[in-house]
PDB file of C-alpha atoms in Angstrom:
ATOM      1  CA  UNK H   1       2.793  -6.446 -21.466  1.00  0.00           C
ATOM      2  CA  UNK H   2       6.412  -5.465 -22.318  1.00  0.00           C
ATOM      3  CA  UNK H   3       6.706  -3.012 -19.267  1.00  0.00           C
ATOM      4  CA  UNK H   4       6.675  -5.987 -16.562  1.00  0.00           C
ATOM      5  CA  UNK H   5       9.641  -6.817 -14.487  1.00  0.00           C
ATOM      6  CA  UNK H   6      10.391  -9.641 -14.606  1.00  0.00           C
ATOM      7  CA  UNK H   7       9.563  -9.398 -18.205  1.00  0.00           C
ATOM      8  CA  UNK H   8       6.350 -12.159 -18.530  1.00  0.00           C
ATOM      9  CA  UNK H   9       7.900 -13.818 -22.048  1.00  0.00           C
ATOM     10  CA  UNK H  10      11.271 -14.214 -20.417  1.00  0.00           C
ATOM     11  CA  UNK H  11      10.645 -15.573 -17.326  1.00  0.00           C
ATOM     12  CA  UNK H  12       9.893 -18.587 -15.695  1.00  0.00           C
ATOM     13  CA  UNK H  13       6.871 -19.561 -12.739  1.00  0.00           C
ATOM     14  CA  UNK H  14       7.458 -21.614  -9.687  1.00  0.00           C
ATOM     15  CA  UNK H  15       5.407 -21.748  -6.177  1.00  0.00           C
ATOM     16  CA  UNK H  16       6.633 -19.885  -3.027  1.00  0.00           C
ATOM     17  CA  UNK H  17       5.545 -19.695   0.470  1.00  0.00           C
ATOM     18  CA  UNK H  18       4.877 -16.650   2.376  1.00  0.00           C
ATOM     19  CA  UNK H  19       6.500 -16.122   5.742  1.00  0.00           C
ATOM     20  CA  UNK H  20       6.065 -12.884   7.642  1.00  0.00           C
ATOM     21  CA  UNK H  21       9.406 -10.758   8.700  1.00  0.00           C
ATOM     22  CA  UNK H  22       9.213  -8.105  11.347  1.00  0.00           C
ATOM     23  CA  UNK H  23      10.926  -4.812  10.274  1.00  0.00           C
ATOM     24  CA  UNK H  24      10.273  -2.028  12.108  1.00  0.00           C
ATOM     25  CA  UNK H  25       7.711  -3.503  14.464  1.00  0.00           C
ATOM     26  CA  UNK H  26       5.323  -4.422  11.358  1.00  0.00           C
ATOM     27  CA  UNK H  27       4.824  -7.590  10.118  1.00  0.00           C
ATOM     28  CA  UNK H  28       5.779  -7.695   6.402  1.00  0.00           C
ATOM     29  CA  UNK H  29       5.038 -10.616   3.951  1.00  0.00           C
ATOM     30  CA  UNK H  30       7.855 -12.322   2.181  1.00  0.00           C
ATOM     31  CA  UNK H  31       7.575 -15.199  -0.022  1.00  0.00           C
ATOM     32  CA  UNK H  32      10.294 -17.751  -0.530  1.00  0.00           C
ATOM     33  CA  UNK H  33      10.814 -19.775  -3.482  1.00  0.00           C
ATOM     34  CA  UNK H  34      14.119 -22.393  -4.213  1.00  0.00           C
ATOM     35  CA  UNK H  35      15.569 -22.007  -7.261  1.00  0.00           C
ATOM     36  CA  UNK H  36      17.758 -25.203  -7.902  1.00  0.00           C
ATOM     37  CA  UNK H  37      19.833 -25.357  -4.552  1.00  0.00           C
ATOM     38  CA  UNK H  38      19.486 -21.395  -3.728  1.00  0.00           C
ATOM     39  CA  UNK H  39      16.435 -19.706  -1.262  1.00  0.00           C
ATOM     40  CA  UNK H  40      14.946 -16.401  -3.137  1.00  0.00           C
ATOM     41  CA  UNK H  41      12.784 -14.189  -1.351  1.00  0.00           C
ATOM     42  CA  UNK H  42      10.402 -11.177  -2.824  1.00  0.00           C
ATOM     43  CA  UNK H  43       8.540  -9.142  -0.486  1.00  0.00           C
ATOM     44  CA  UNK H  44       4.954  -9.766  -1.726  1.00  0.00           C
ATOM     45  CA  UNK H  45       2.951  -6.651   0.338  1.00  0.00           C
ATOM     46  CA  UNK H  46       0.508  -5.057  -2.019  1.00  0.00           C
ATOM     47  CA  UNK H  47      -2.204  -2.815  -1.521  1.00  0.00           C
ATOM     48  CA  UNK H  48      -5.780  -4.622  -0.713  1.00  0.00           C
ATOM     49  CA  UNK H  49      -4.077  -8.121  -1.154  1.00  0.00           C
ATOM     50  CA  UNK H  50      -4.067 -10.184   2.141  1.00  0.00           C
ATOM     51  CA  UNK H  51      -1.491 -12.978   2.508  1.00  0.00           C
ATOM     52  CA  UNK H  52      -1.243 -15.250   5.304  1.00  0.00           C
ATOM     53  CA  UNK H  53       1.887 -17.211   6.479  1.00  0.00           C
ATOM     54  CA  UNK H  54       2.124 -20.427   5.432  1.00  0.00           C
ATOM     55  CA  UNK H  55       0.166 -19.342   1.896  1.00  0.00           C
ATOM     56  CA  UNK H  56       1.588 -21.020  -1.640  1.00  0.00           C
ATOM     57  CA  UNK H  57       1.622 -18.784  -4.003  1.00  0.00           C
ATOM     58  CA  UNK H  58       2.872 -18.298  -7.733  1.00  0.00           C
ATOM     59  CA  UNK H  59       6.175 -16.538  -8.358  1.00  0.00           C
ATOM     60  CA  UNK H  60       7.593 -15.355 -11.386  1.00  0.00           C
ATOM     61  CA  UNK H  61      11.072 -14.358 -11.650  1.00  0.00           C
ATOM     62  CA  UNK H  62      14.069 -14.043 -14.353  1.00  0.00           C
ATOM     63  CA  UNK H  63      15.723 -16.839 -15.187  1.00  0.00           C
ATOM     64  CA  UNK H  64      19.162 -15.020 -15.041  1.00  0.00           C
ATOM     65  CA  UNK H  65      18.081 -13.076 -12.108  1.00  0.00           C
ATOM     66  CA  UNK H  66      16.325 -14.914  -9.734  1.00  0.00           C
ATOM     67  CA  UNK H  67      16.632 -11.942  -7.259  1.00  0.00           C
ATOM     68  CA  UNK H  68      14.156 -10.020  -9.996  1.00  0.00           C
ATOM     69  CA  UNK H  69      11.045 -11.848  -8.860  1.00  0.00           C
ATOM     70  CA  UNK H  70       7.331 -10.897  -8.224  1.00  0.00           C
ATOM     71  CA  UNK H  71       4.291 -12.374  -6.887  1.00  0.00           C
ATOM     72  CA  UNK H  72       2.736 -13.642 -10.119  1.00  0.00           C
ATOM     73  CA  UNK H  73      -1.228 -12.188  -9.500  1.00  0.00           C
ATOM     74  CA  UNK H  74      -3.615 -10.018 -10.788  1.00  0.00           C
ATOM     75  CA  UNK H  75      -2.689  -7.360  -8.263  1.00  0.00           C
ATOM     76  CA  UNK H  76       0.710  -6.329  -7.833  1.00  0.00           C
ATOM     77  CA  UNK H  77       1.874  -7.677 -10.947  1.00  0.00           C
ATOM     78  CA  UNK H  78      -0.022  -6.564 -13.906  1.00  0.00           C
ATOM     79  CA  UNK H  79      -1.818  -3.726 -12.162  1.00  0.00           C
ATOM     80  CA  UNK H  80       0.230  -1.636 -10.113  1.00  0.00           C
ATOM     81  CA  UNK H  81      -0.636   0.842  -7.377  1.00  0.00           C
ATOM     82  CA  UNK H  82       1.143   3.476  -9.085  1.00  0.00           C
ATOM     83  CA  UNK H  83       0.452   2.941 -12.817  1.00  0.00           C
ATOM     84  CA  UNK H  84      -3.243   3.167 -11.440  1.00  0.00           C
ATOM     85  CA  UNK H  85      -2.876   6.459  -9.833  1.00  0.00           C
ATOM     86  CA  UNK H  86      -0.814   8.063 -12.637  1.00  0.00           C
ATOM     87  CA  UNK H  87      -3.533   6.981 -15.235  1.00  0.00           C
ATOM     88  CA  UNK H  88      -6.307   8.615 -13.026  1.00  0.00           C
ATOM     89  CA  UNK H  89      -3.909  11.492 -12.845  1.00  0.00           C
ATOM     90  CA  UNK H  90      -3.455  11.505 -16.861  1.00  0.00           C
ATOM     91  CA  UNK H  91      -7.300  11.451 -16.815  1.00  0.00           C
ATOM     92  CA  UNK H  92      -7.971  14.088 -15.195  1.00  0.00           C
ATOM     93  CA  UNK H  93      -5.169  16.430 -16.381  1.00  0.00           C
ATOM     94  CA  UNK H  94      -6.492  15.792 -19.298  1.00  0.00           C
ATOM     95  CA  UNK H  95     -10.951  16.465 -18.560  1.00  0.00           C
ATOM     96  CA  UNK H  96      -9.216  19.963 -16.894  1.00  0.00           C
ATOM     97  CA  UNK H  97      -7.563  21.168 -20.153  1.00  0.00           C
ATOM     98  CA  UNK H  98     -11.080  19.985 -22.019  1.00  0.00           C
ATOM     99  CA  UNK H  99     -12.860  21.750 -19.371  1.00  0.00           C
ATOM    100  CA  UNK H 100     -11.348  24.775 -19.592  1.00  0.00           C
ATOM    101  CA  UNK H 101     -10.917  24.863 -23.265  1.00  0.00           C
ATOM    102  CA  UNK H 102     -14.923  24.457 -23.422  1.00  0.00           C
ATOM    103  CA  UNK H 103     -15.650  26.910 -20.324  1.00  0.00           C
ATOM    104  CA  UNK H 104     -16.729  30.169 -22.292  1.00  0.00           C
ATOM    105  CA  UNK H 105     -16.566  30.095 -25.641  1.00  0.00           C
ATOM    106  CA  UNK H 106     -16.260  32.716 -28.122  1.00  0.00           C
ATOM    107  CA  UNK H 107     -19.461  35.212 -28.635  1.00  0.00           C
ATOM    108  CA  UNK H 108     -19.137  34.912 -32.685  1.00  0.00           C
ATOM    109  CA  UNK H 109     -19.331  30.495 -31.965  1.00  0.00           C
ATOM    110  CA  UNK H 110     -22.061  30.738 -29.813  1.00  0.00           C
ATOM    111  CA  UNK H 111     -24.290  33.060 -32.381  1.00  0.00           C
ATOM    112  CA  UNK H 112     -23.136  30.420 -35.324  1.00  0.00           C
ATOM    113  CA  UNK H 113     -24.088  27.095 -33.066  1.00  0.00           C
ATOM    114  CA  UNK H 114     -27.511  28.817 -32.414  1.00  0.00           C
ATOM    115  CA  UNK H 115     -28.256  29.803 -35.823  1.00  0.00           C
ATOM    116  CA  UNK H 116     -27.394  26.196 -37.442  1.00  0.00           C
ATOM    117  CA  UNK H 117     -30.683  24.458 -38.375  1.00  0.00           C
ATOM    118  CA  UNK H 118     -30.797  20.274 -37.659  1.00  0.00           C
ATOM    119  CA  UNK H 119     -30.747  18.993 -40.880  1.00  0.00           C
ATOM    120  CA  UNK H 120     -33.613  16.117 -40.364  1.00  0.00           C
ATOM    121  CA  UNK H 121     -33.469  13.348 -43.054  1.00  0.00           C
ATOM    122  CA  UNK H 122     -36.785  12.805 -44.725  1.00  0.00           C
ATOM    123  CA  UNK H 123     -37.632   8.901 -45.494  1.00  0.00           C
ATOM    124  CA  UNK H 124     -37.678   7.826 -48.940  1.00  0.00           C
ATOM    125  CA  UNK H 125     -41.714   7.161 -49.151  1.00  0.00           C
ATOM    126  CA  UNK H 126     -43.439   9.963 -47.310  1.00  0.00           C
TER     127      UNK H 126
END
């Protein structure tokens, strides 16, 4: 919750609209919010999140900062495309090392984990 920029206890909400800009021959959303007499936009294109022109959504942005804004969902905002990915990543670095510390294990643990007995727990009344 602290790692969010805009930072979520410091900021303030307000509604935007999204308008589509063409750069490079690709139409990119943008929303636009007003911030007392000043026009803010944030470019609001995020993975698997369709926006449409003419769409209100929420913005949150930094009070001192208004240029430091995001569109305030779900998807973009708390959960980001690339925290995601490096979490997978960290995942699986980390079921590799496990794997390959498990792989083949020494011939003297092997003969021990065969030889121990399951200790079964006998009720109280039989």
């Amino acid at each position: 919750m602290f790692t969010r920029q805009p930072d979520y206890f410091d900021s303030e909400t307000t509604y935007g609209t999204i308008r589509m800009k063409d750069t490079a021959n690709q139409l990119i959303p943008f929303a636009i919010f007003h911030v007392a007499s000043d026009s803010f936009s944030v470019k609001a294109a995020y993975p698997f999140l369709n926006l449409v022109s003419g769409q209100r959504v929420m913005i949150i942005y930094n009070t001192a900062k208004p240029n430091n804004a995001a569109v305030y969902r779900s998807w973009g905002y708390w959960f980001k495309w690339d925290e995601i990915l490096g979490s997978i990543l960290i995942a699986l670095v980390f079921w590799g090392v496990a794997v390959l510390l498990n792989k083949n294990p020494v011939e003297e643990s092997l003969r021990e984990q065969m030889t121990i007995q399951e200790v079964t727990s006998k009720r109280k009344y039989d």
